[in-house]
Amino acid sequence: MKEYKNVHILDHPLIRHKLAIARDKNTKTKQFREIISEIAMLMAYESFKEVPTQVVEVETPLEKTEQTVVKENSIAIVPILRAGLGMVDGILTLFPAAKVGHIGLYRDEETLEPHEYYCKLPTHIDEKVVMVVDPMLATGGSACDAITLLKKRGCKHIKLMSIIAAPVGVEKVAETHPDVDIYVSTLDRCLNENGYILPGLGDAGDRIFGTK
């Protein structure tokens, strides 16, 4: 795959270990849900290195000192429904004050094209760093549409986090939105004829919510 400056592969032994469990078809719903949340937390640690900060004064038991903290109301998490919901709690573990929006997109089973059916975003989202999350970046259509929707609402600082990606999906988002940083833990081989990532982990939404 072509190299892109805005694509970041977060290859870490802990993520690889947890991803192996998530891929296993014998992993039950409860454990799968926990693993996806844990991977999202590990990825968020790395992908928010450039989080907005501010300097505040705190008083230790010995003296006053200036310290750096995450800027208040600076982060929004926007999962693409429904599978993206499985990543939210892991990120909120690190950023409990982050606002959460939701974008609903469904995929046409024949054309594989995404269609919007729901959008609810935090107020003043255009002033925040927005992390769009979806466990699987397959064709890239849903991610591109979600990012375009956010840009139409004035968002200027957008990131995308997906656990598993197919090269074609990464390329589509990287070329359509070169100003958006893309964070994935691994690049899988390809898509099958139904648009699923191989080797992948199956339908992330079904496995997170136990609907299949």
mmCIF file of N, CA and C in Angstrom, residues 16-66:
data_model
loop_
_atom_site.group_PDB
_atom_site.id
_atom_site.type_symbol
_atom_site.label_atom_id
_atom_site.label_comp_id
_atom_site.label_asym_id
_atom_site.label_seq_id
_atom_site.Cartn_x
_atom_site.Cartn_y
_atom_site.Cartn_z
ATOM 1 N N ARG A 16 -1.651 -6.273 19.915
ATOM 2 C CA ARG A 16 -1.625 -7.509 19.113
ATOM 3 C C ARG A 16 -2.191 -8.678 19.913
ATOM 4 N N HIS A 17 -1.836 -8.748 21.193
ATOM 5 C CA HIS A 17 -2.320 -9.824 22.062
ATOM 6 C C HIS A 17 -3.847 -9.788 22.178
ATOM 7 N N LYS A 18 -4.385 -8.611 22.452
ATOM 8 C CA LYS A 18 -5.829 -8.481 22.616
ATOM 9 C C LYS A 18 -6.562 -8.675 21.283
ATOM 10 N N LEU A 19 -5.934 -8.252 20.204
ATOM 11 C CA LEU A 19 -6.546 -8.429 18.886
ATOM 12 C C LEU A 19 -6.657 -9.910 18.527
ATOM 13 N N ALA A 20 -5.664 -10.703 18.933
ATOM 14 C CA ALA A 20 -5.721 -12.143 18.676
ATOM 15 C C ALA A 20 -6.936 -12.769 19.355
ATOM 16 N N ILE A 21 -7.249 -12.295 20.557
ATOM 17 C CA ILE A 21 -8.423 -12.794 21.280
ATOM 18 C C ILE A 21 -9.694 -12.358 20.576
ATOM 19 N N ALA A 22 -9.724 -11.113 20.125
ATOM 20 C CA ALA A 22 -10.907 -10.591 19.440
ATOM 21 C C ALA A 22 -11.167 -11.331 18.123
ATOM 22 N N ARG A 23 -10.129 -11.723 17.436
ATOM 23 C CA ARG A 23 -10.294 -12.415 16.154
ATOM 24 C C ARG A 23 -10.862 -13.829 16.338
ATOM 25 N N ASP A 24 -10.576 -14.451 17.451
ATOM 26 C CA ASP A 24 -10.969 -15.839 17.685
ATOM 27 C C ASP A 24 -12.490 -15.974 17.667
ATOM 28 N N LYS A 25 -13.000 -16.822 16.800
ATOM 29 C CA LYS A 25 -14.454 -16.983 16.681
ATOM 30 C C LYS A 25 -15.073 -17.573 17.945
ATOM 31 N N ASN A 26 -14.270 -18.179 18.809
ATOM 32 C CA ASN A 26 -14.776 -18.775 20.044
ATOM 33 C C ASN A 26 -14.862 -17.781 21.209
ATOM 34 N N THR A 27 -14.375 -16.561 21.004
ATOM 35 C CA THR A 27 -14.458 -15.543 22.048
ATOM 36 C C THR A 27 -15.917 -15.118 22.222
ATOM 37 N N LYS A 28 -16.417 -15.215 23.442
ATOM 38 C CA LYS A 28 -17.814 -14.918 23.725
ATOM 39 C C LYS A 28 -18.067 -13.409 23.779
ATOM 40 N N THR A 29 -19.345 -13.057 23.739
ATOM 41 C CA THR A 29 -19.754 -11.653 23.654
ATOM 42 C C THR A 29 -19.152 -10.787 24.751
ATOM 43 N N LYS A 30 -19.257 -11.207 26.004
ATOM 44 C CA LYS A 30 -18.762 -10.397 27.118
ATOM 45 C C LYS A 30 -17.275 -10.101 26.979
ATOM 46 N N GLN A 31 -16.492 -11.136 26.705
ATOM 47 C CA GLN A 31 -15.051 -10.934 26.571
ATOM 48 C C GLN A 31 -14.724 -10.125 25.337
ATOM 49 N N PHE A 32 -15.436 -10.366 24.241
ATOM 50 C CA PHE A 32 -15.187 -9.609 23.010
ATOM 51 C C PHE A 32 -15.429 -8.124 23.254
ATOM 52 N N ARG A 33 -16.537 -7.809 23.911
ATOM 53 C CA ARG A 33 -16.888 -6.418 24.199
ATOM 54 C C ARG A 33 -15.806 -5.766 25.056
ATOM 55 N N GLU A 34 -15.320 -6.480 26.057
ATOM 56 C CA GLU A 34 -14.280 -5.945 26.935
ATOM 57 C C GLU A 34 -12.975 -5.730 26.176
ATOM 58 N N ILE A 35 -12.632 -6.670 25.309
ATOM 59 C CA ILE A 35 -11.385 -6.575 24.548
ATOM 60 C C ILE A 35 -11.407 -5.379 23.600
ATOM 61 N N ILE A 36 -12.525 -5.168 22.915
ATOM 62 C CA ILE A 36 -12.633 -4.032 21.993
ATOM 63 C C ILE A 36 -12.463 -2.722 22.758
ATOM 64 N N SER A 37 -13.076 -2.630 23.932
ATOM 65 C CA SER A 37 -12.947 -1.432 24.757
ATOM 66 C C SER A 37 -11.501 -1.223 25.208
ATOM 67 N N GLU A 38 -10.831 -2.301 25.570
ATOM 68 C CA GLU A 38 -9.440 -2.209 26.024
ATOM 69 C C GLU A 38 -8.512 -1.788 24.886
ATOM 70 N N ILE A 39 -8.734 -2.330 23.701
ATOM 71 C CA ILE A 39 -7.915 -1.934 22.551
ATOM 72 C C ILE A 39 -8.119 -0.459 22.246
ATOM 73 N N ALA A 40 -9.369 0.001 22.313
ATOM 74 C CA ALA A 40 -9.657 1.412 22.058
ATOM 75 C C ALA A 40 -8.933 2.310 23.055
ATOM 76 N N MET A 41 -8.884 1.891 24.320
ATOM 77 C CA MET A 41 -8.181 2.670 25.339
ATOM 78 C C MET A 41 -6.692 2.750 25.026
ATOM 79 N N LEU A 42 -6.092 1.626 24.660
ATOM 80 C CA LEU A 42 -4.668 1.611 24.330
ATOM 81 C C LEU A 42 -4.373 2.484 23.113
ATOM 82 N N MET A 43 -5.255 2.430 22.124
ATOM 83 C CA MET A 43 -5.057 3.238 20.919
ATOM 84 C C MET A 43 -5.246 4.722 21.211
ATOM 85 N N ALA A 44 -6.198 5.044 22.083
ATOM 86 C CA ALA A 44 -6.456 6.442 22.418
ATOM 87 C C ALA A 44 -5.253 7.076 23.102
ATOM 88 N N TYR A 45 -4.576 6.292 23.932
ATOM 89 C CA TYR A 45 -3.380 6.795 24.622
ATOM 90 C C TYR A 45 -2.372 7.356 23.621
ATOM 91 N N GLU A 46 -2.210 6.647 22.520
ATOM 92 C CA GLU A 46 -1.228 7.052 21.508
ATOM 93 C C GLU A 46 -1.781 8.122 20.567
ATOM 94 N N SER A 47 -3.037 7.997 20.181
ATOM 95 C CA SER A 47 -3.580 8.880 19.150
ATOM 96 C C SER A 47 -3.928 10.273 19.659
ATOM 97 N N PHE A 48 -3.984 10.451 20.976
ATOM 98 C CA PHE A 48 -4.275 11.765 21.540
ATOM 99 C C PHE A 48 -3.021 12.448 22.066
ATOM 100 N N LYS A 49 -1.872 12.118 21.491
ATOM 101 C CA LYS A 49 -0.625 12.758 21.932
ATOM 102 C C LYS A 49 -0.682 14.270 21.764
ATOM 103 N N GLU A 50 -1.432 14.736 20.782
ATOM 104 C CA GLU A 50 -1.517 16.170 20.508
ATOM 105 C C GLU A 50 -2.817 16.755 21.050
ATOM 106 N N VAL A 51 -3.313 16.208 22.132
ATOM 107 C CA VAL A 51 -4.536 16.703 22.752
ATOM 108 C C VAL A 51 -4.330 18.142 23.224
ATOM 109 N N PRO A 52 -5.354 18.991 23.089
ATOM 110 C CA PRO A 52 -5.214 20.375 23.571
ATOM 111 C C PRO A 52 -4.967 20.410 25.075
ATOM 112 N N THR A 53 -4.023 21.237 25.496
ATOM 113 C CA THR A 53 -3.680 21.329 26.920
ATOM 114 C C THR A 53 -3.677 22.782 27.380
ATOM 115 N N GLN A 54 -3.662 22.935 28.677
ATOM 116 C CA GLN A 54 -3.531 24.265 29.267
ATOM 117 C C GLN A 54 -2.747 24.145 30.564
ATOM 118 N N VAL A 55 -2.154 25.244 30.976
ATOM 119 C CA VAL A 55 -1.358 25.269 32.204
ATOM 120 C C VAL A 55 -2.220 25.809 33.345
ATOM 121 N N VAL A 56 -2.231 25.078 34.450
ATOM 122 C CA VAL A 56 -2.983 25.508 35.630
ATOM 123 C C VAL A 56 -2.054 25.502 36.842
ATOM 124 N N GLU A 57 -2.465 26.222 37.862
ATOM 125 C CA GLU A 57 -1.689 26.238 39.096
ATOM 126 C C GLU A 57 -2.312 25.276 40.099
ATOM 127 N N VAL A 58 -1.508 24.390 40.664
ATOM 128 C CA VAL A 58 -1.973 23.483 41.708
ATOM 129 C C VAL A 58 -1.059 23.639 42.916
ATOM 130 N N GLU A 59 -1.603 23.275 44.064
ATOM 131 C CA GLU A 59 -0.818 23.383 45.293
ATOM 132 C C GLU A 59 -0.543 21.991 45.840
ATOM 133 N N THR A 60 0.706 21.619 45.884
ATOM 134 C CA THR A 60 1.109 20.351 46.475
ATOM 135 C C THR A 60 1.166 20.516 47.999
ATOM 136 N N PRO A 61 1.422 19.464 48.742
ATOM 137 C CA PRO A 61 1.583 19.631 50.199
ATOM 138 C C PRO A 61 2.743 20.552 50.577
ATOM 139 N N LEU A 62 3.605 20.853 49.581
ATOM 140 C CA LEU A 62 4.797 21.647 49.889
ATOM 141 C C LEU A 62 4.790 23.044 49.291
ATOM 142 N N GLU A 63 4.219 23.203 48.082
ATOM 143 C CA GLU A 63 4.253 24.513 47.432
ATOM 144 C C GLU A 63 3.304 24.559 46.243
ATOM 145 N N LYS A 64 3.139 25.748 45.682
ATOM 146 C CA LYS A 64 2.354 25.910 44.461
ATOM 147 C C LYS A 64 3.229 25.635 43.252
ATOM 148 N N THR A 65 2.598 25.075 42.208
ATOM 149 C CA THR A 65 3.357 24.765 40.995
ATOM 150 C C THR A 65 2.440 24.825 39.786
ATOM 151 N N GLU A 66 3.005 25.104 38.637
ATOM 152 C CA GLU A 66 2.232 25.102 37.395
ATOM 153 C C GLU A 66 2.310 23.725 36.755
#
